[in-house]
Coordinates of C-alpha atoms and ligand atoms in Angstrom, one line a residue:
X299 CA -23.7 -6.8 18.6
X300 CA -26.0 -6.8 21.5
X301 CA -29.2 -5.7 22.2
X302 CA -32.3 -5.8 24.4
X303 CA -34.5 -8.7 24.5
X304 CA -37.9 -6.7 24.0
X305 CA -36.1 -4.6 21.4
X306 CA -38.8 -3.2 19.0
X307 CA -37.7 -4.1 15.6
X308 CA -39.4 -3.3 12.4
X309 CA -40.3 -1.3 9.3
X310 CA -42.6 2.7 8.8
X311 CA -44.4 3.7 6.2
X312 CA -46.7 7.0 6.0
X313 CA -50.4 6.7 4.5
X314 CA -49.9 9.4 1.9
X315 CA -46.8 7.7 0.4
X316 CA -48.4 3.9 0.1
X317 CA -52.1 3.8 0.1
X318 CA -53.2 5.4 -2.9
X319 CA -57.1 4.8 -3.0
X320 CA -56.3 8.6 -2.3
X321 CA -60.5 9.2 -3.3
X322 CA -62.3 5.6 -2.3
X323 CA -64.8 4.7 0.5
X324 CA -65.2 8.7 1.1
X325 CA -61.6 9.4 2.2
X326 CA -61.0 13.1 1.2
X327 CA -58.3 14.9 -0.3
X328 CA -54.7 15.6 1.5
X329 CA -52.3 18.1 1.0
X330 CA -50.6 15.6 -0.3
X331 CA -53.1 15.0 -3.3
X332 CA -52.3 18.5 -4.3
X333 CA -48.6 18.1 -4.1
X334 CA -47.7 16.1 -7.7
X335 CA -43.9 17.2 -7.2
X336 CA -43.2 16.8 -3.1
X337 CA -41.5 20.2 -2.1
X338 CA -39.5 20.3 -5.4
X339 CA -42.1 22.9 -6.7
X340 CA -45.2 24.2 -5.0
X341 CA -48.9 22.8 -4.7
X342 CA -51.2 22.5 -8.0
X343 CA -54.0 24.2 -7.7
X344 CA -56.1 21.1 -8.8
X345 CA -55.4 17.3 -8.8
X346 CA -52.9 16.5 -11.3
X347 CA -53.6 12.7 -12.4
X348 CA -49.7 11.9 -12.7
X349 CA -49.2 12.8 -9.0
X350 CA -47.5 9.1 -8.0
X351 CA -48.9 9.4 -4.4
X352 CA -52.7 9.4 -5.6
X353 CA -52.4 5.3 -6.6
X354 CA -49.6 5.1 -4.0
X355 CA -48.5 1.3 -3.8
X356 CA -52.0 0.3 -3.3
X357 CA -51.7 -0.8 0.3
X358 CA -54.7 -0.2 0.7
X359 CA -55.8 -3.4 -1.4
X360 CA -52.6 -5.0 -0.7
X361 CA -52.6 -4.6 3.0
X362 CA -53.0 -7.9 3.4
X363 CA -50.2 -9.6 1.4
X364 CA -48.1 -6.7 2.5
X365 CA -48.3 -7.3 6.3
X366 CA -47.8 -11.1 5.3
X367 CA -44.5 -9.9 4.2
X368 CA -43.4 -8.0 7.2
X369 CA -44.6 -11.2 9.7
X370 CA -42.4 -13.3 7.3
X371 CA -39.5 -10.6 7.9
X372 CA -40.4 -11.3 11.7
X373 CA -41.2 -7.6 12.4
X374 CA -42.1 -6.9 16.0
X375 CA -43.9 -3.4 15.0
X376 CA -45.0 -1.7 12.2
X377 CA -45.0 2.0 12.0
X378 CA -47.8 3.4 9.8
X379 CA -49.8 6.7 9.6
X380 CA -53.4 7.0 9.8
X381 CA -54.4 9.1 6.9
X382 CA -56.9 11.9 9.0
X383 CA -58.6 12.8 5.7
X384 CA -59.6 8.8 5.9
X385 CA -61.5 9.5 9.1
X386 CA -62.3 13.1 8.7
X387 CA -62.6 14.1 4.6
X388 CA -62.2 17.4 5.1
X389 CA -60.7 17.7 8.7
X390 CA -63.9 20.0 9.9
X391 CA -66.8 17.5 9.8
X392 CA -69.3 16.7 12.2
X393 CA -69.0 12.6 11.8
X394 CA -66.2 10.6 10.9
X395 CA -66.2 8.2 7.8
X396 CA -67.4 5.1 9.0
X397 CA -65.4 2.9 5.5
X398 CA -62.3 4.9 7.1
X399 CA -62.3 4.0 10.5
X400 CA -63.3 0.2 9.1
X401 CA -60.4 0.1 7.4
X402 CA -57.8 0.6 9.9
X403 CA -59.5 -1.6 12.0
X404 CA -59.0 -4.0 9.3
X405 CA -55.1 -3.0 9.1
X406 CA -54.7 -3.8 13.3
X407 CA -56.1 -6.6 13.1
X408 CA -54.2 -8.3 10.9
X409 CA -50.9 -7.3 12.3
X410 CA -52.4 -8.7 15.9
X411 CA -53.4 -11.6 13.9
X412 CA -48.9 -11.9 13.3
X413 CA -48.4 -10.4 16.6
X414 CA -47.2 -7.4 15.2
X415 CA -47.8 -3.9 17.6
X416 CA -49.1 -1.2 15.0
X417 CA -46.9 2.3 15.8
X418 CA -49.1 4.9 14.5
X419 CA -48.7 8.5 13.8
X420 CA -51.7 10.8 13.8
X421 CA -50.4 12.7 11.5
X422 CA -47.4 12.3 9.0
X423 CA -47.5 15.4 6.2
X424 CA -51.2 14.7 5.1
X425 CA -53.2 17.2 6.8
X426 CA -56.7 17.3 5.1
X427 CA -56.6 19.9 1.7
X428 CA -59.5 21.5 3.2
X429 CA -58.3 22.6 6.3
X430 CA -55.2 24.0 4.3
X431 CA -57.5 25.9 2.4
X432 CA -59.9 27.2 4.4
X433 CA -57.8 27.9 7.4
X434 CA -54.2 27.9 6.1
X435 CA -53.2 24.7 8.4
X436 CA -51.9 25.2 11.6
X437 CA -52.0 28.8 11.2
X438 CA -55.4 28.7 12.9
X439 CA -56.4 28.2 16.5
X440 CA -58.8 26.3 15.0
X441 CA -57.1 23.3 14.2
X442 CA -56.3 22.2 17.9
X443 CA -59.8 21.5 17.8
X444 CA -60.5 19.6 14.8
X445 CA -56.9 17.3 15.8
X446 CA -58.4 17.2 18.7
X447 CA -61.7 15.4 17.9
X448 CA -60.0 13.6 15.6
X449 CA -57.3 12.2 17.5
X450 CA -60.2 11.6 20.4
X451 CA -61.9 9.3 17.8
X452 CA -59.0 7.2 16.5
X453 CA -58.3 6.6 20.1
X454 CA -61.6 5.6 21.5
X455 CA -62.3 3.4 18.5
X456 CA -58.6 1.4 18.7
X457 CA -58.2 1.3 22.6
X458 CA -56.6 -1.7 22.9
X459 CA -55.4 -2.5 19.2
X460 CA -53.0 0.4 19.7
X461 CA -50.7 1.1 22.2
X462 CA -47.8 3.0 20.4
X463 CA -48.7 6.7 19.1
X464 CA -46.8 9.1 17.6
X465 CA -48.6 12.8 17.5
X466 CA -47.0 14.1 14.5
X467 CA -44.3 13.6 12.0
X468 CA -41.2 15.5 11.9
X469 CA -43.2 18.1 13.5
X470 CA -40.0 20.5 13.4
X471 CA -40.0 20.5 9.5
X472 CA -42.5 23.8 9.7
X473 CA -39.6 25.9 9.6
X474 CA -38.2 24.1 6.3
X475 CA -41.5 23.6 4.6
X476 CA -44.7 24.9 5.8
X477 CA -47.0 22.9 3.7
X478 CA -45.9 19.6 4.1
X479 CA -45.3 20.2 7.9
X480 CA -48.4 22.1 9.1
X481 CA -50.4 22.5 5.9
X482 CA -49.8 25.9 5.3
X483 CA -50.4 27.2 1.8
X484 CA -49.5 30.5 2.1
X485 CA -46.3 30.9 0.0
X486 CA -43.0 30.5 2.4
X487 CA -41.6 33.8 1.3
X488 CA -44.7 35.4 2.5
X489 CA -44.7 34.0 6.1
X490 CA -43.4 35.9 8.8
X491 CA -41.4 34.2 12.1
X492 CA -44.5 35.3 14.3
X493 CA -46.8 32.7 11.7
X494 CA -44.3 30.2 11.5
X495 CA -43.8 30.2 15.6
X496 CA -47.5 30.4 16.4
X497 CA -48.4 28.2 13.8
X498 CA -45.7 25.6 15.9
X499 CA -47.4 26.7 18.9
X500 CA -50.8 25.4 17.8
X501 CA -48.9 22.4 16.6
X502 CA -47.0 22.0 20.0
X503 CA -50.5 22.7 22.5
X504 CA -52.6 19.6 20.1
X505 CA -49.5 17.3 20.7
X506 CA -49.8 17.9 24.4
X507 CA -53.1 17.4 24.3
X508 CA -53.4 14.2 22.1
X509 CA -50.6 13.1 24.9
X510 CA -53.6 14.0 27.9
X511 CA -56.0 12.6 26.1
X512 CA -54.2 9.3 24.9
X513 CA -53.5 9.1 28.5
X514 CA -56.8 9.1 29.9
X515 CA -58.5 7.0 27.3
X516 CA -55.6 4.1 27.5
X517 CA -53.1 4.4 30.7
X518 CA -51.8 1.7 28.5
X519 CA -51.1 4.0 25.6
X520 CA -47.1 5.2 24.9
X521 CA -47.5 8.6 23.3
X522 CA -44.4 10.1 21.5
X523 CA -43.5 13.1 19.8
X524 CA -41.1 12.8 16.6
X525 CA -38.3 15.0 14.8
X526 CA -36.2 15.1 12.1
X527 CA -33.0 14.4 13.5
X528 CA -30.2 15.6 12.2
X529 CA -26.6 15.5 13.7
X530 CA -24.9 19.1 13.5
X531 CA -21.4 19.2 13.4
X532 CA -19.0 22.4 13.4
X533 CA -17.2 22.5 9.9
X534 CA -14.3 23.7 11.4
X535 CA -13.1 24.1 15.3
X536 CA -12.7 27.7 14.6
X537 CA -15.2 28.7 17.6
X538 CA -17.3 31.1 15.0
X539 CA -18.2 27.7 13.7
X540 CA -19.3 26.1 17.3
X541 CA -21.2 29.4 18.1
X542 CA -23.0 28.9 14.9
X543 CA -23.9 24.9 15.2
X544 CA -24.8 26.3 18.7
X545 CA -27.6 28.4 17.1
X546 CA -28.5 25.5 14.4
X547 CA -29.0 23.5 17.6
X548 CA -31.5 25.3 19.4
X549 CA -33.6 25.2 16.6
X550 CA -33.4 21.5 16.9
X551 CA -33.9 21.5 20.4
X552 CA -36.9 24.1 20.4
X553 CA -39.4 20.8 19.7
X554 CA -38.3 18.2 21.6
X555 CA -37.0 20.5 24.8
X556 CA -41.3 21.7 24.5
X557 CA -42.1 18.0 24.3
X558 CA -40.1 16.4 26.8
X559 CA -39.8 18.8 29.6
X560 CA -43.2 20.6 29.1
X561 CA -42.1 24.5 28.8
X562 CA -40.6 27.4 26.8
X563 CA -37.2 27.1 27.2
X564 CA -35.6 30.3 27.9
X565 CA -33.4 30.3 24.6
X566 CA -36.4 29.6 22.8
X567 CA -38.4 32.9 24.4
X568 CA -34.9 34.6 23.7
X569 CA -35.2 33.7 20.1
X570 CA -38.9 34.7 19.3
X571 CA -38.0 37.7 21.5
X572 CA -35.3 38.8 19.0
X573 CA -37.1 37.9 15.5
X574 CA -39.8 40.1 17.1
X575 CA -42.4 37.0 17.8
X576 CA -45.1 37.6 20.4
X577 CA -46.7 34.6 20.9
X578 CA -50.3 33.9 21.6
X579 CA -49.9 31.6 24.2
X580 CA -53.3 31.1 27.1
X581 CA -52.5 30.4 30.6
X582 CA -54.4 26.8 29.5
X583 CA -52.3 26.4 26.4
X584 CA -49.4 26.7 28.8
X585 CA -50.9 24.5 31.0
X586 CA -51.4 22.2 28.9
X587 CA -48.2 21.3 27.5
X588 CA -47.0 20.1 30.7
X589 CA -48.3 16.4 29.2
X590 CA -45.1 15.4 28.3
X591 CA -44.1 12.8 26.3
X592 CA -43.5 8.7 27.3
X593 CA -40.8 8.7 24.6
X594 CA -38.9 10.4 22.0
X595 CA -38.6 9.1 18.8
X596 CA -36.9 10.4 15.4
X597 CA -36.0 10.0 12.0
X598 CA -32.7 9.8 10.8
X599 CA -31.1 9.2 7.6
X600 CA -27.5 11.9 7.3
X601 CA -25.7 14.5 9.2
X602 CA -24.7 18.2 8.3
X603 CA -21.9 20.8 8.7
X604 CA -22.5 24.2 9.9
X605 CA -20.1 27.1 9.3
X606 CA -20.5 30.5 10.0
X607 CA -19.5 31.5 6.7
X608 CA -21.0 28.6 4.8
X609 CA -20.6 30.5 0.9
X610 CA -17.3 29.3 1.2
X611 CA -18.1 25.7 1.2
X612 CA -20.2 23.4 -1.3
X613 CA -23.6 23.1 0.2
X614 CA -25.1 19.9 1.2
X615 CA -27.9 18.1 0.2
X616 CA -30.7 16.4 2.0
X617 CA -33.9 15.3 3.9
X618 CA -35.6 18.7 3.8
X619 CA -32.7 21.0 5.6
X620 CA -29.2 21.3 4.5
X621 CA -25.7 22.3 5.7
X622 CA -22.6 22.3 4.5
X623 CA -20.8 19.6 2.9
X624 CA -18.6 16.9 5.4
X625 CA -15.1 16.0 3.4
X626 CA -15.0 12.8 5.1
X627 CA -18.5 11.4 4.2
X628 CA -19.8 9.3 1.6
X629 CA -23.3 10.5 0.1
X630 CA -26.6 8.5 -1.4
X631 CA -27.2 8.5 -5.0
X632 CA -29.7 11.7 -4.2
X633 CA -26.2 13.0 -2.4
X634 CA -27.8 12.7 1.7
X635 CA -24.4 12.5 3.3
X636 CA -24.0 8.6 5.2
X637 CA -23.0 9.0 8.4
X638 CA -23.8 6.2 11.1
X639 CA -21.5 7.4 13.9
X640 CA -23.5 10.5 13.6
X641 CA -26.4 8.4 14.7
X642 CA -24.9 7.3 18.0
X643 CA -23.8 10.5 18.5
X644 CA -27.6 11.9 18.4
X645 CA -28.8 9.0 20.3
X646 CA -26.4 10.3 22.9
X647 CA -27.0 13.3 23.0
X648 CA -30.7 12.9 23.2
X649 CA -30.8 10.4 26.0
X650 CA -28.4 12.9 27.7
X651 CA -30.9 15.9 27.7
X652 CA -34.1 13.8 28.1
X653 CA -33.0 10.6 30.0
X654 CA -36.3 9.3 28.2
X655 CA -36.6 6.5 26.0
X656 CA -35.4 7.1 22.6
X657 CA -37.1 5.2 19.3
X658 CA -35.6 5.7 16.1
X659 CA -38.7 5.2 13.8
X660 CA -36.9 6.2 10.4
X661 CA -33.4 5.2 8.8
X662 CA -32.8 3.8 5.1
X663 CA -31.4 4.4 2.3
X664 CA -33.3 5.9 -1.1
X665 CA -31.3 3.7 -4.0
X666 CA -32.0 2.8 -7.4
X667 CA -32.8 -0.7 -7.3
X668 CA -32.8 -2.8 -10.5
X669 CA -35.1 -6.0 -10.8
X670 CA -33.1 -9.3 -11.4
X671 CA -34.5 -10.9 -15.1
X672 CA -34.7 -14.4 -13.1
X673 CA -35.1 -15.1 -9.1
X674 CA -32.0 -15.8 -7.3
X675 CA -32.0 -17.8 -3.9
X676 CA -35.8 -16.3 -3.6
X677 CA -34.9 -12.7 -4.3
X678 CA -35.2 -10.3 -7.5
X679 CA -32.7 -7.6 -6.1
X680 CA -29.5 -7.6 -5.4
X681 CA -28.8 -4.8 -3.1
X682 CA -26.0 -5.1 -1.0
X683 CA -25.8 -1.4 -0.9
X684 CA -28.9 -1.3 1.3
X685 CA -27.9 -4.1 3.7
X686 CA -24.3 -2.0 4.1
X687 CA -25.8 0.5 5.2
X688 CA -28.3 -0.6 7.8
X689 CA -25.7 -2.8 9.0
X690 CA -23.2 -0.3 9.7
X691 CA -26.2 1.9 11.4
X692 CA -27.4 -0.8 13.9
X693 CA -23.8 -1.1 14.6
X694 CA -24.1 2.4 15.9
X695 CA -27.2 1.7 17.8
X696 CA -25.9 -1.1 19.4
X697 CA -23.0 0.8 20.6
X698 CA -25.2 3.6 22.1
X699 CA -27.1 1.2 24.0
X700 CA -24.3 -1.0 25.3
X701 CA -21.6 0.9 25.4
X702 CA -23.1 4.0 26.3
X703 CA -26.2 2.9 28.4
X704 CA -28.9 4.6 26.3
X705 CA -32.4 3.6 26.6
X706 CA -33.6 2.6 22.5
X707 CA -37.1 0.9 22.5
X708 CA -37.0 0.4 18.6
X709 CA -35.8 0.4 15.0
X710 CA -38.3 1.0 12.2
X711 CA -36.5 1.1 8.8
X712 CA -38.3 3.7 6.6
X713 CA -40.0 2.5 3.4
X714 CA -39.6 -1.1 4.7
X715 CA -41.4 -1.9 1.1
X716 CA -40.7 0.9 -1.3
X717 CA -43.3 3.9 -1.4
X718 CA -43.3 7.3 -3.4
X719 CA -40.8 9.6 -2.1
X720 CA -42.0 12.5 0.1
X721 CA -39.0 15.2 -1.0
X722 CA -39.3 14.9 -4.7
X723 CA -42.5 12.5 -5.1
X724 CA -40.8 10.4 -7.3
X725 CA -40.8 6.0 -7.1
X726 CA -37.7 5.2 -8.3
X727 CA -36.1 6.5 -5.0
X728 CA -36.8 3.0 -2.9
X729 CA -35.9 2.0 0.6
X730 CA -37.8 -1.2 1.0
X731 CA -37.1 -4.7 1.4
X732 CA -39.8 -5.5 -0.9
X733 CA -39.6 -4.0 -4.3
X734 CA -42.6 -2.5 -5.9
X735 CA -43.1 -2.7 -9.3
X736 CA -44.6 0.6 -10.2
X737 CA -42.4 3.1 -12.4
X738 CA -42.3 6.7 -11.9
X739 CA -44.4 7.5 -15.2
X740 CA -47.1 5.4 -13.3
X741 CA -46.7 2.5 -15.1
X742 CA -45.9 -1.1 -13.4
X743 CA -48.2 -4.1 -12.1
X744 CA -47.8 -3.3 -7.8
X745 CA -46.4 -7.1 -8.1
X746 CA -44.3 -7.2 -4.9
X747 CA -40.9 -8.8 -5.0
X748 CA -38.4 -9.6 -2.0
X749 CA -35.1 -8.3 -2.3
X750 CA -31.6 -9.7 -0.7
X751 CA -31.8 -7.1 2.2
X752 CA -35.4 -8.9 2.6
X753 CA -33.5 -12.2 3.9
X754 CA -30.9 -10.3 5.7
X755 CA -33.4 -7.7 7.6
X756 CA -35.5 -11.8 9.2
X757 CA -32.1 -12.7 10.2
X758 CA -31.0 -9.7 12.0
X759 CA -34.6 -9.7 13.9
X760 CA -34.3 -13.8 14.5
X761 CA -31.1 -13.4 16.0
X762 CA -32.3 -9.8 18.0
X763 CA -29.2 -8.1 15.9
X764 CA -26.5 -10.8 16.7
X765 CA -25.1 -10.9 12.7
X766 CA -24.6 -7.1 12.7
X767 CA -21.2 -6.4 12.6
Ligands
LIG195 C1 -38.7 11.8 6.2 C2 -40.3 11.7 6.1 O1 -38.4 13.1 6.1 O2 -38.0 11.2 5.2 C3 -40.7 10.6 5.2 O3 -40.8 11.5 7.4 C4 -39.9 10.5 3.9 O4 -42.1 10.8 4.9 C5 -38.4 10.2 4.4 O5 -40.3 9.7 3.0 C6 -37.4 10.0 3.3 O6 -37.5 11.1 2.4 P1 -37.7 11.0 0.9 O7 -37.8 12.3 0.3 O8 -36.5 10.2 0.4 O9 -38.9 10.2 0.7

């Protein structure tokens, strides 16, 4: 398997999921502080102690070691989140938090000191708790402004440490889960489509504007936009089923067609038109979002089936959205559907749309892992499982590039050392290459330990994806 010389390989990770220290050197509280159980139930009204995400992995003592551990790996970039709550407690403040701002500076430096590019997302599912509760997230106007001076900072102060941005995470998940994706505590059931779309909007003008202003501070900086990016297929080829995947689509398309090409499209007016949306949208919002993206980059971990009569199929499971099930897929111990070829097939059909680069900055498996009692050849996992799967999903990137001449700048594994789950907030749901030793009733040492895919994962980046078969 071939691919290209400056290819971007490496590992992501979100703030929330790793850091812990959720509370020290006057970081405030996230959403994601309030969220013990991920979406599996809603927010607690206070902190609840046994929320996993509050201790995290402690990166943020272990950043050092950790970032060892991806240099040994050979990692080219690291994705990471900067947790805003870190720089801004509670997302409305006059000053940033100096101890905040130190410590990411910290971070970038030593992945320059390993030649590693930090790839960092402004904001991955960890809006500041404040902002949620006082202005119910991106439901107000309000927040464009507070991103805004925000984002402003973070790029003045790492101008030159940074060059790869992302604005924010799966920013298409709004319409699945309000709170994680725009820090919206209003109940789902109580939003309308004309909050949920303006909400977006709001989302979609910062984005352009972080783009502008990432621009003019850097003309160095690479500013991307990011979905969840899931492959739709018809479950049948009854056309009722294509009309229907048709629809599921557009939805799909609505954030990256904004992002890429800088305008409404006009199935996207259609749509609002018909759920009875009037958006309110300035001349300079409009304006604005003409700062398009350098690149487009996406998660992506299992396709789904659409069917216009879906009740008569068993429903799918998965990464925040669902379909229905695909009879000739395998599925993930938390029953996400595997399906690599689905992978190319998105790559494809993104790079045909956008002819911009594409990044994939999210693909893994969640597994059970089981520590070894002894080390063998160096690692304390055996998971072969892991290395399948990877493997047989580069093979599909490689394909896309080579055979089908799509532009990929990079592979980030998610959980490239194994974190708390976002969905369902749990720890024994890893992805890493580096096992954790932390339980999910809290209990464990953080000891880090290299697993098998840890070996595999140095010689696919030392041979740029050569053993990949
Ligand atoms: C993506 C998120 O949706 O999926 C990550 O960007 C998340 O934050 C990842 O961790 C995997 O999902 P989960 O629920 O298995 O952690």
């Amino acid at each position: 398997m071939k691919f290209p010389k400056e290819f971007l390989w490496g590992g992501a990770t979100a703030a929330n999921q790793c850091e812990g220290a959720w509370n020290e050197d006057g970081k405030g509280a996230s959403i994601q502080d309030y969220m013990p159980h991920g979406i599996m139930q809603g927010p607690s009204e206070v902190i609840d102690k046994h929320n996993l995400k509050l201790e995290g992995i402690d990166l943020y003592h272990h950043y050092k070691e950790d970032i060892a551990l991806f240099a040994e790996m050979g990692f080219k970039v690291y994705r990471m989140s900067i947790a805003w709550s870190r720089i801004f407690p509670n997302g409305d403040d006059e000053k940033p938090n100096e101890k905040g701002l130190e410590f990411y500076d910290n971070v970038f430096d030593e992945c320059k000191k390993y030649g590693i590019e930090p790839l960092v997302t402004l904001s991955h599912y960890e809006t500041p708790y404040h902002l949620a509760k006082k202005y119910d997230g991106w439901r107000s106007r309000d927040l464009i402004g507070f991103y805004e001076k925000y984002v402003r900072t973070v790029f003045t102060r790492y101008k030159g440490k940074v060059h790869y941005w992302i604005t924010f995470n799966e920013i298409n998940s709004i319409w699945h889960f309000p709170l994680m994706g725009a820090g919206i505590l209003t109940q789902k059931n109580l939003l309308k489509a004309q909050d949920l779309y303006q909400a977006a909007h709001h989302e979609l003008v910062a984005s352009a504007l972080a783009t502008k202003i990432g621009h003019e501070i850097d003309s160095e900086n690479k500013i991307g936009c990011m979905v969840l990016g899931l492959t739709s297929y018809p479950r049948t080829c009854n056309p009722d089923d294509v009309i229907a995947t048709m629809e599921e689509s557009k939805r799909g398309y609505f954030f990256t067609d904004i992002h890429m090409r800088g305008y409404y499209p006009s199935y996207a007016l259609k749509m609002m038109e018909k759920e009875g949306v009037v958006l309110d949208a300035t001349d300079e919002d409009l304006e604005m979002l003409k700062n398009t993206c350098d690149f487009l980059s996406f998660s992506y971990y299992m396709s789904k089936c659409i069917a216009s009569n879906p009740e008569q199929y068993e429903k799918g499971k998965g990464n925040l959205t669902t379909g229905v099930k695909n009879p000739y897929l395998q599925e993930s111990q938390w029953g996400w559907q595997i399906d690599p070829k689905g992978l190319r097939y998105l790559l494809n059909t993104y790079y045909d749309r956008y002819q911009k680069p594409l990044f994939i900055v999210e693909n893994g498996l969640g597994a059970k892992d089981t520590l070894l009692s002894e080390e063998k050849d160096g690692y304390w996992v055996e998971d072969d499982y892991r290395i399948q799967y990877m493997n047989d999903h580069l093979a599909q990137v490689s394909k896309a590039i080579e055979d089908d001449g799509v532009e990929v700048m990079g592979y980030t594994s998610w959980g490239c050392i194994d974190l708390i789950s976002a969905s369902t907030a749990e720890m024994k749901k890893r992805y890493g290459f580096i096992y954790v030793d932390r339980n999910n009733d809290g209990t464990g040492t953080f000891k880090r330990y290299k697993k098998k895919s840890f070996y595999w994962y140095k010689n696919v980046i030392e041979t740029n994806g050569k053993i990949i078969s």
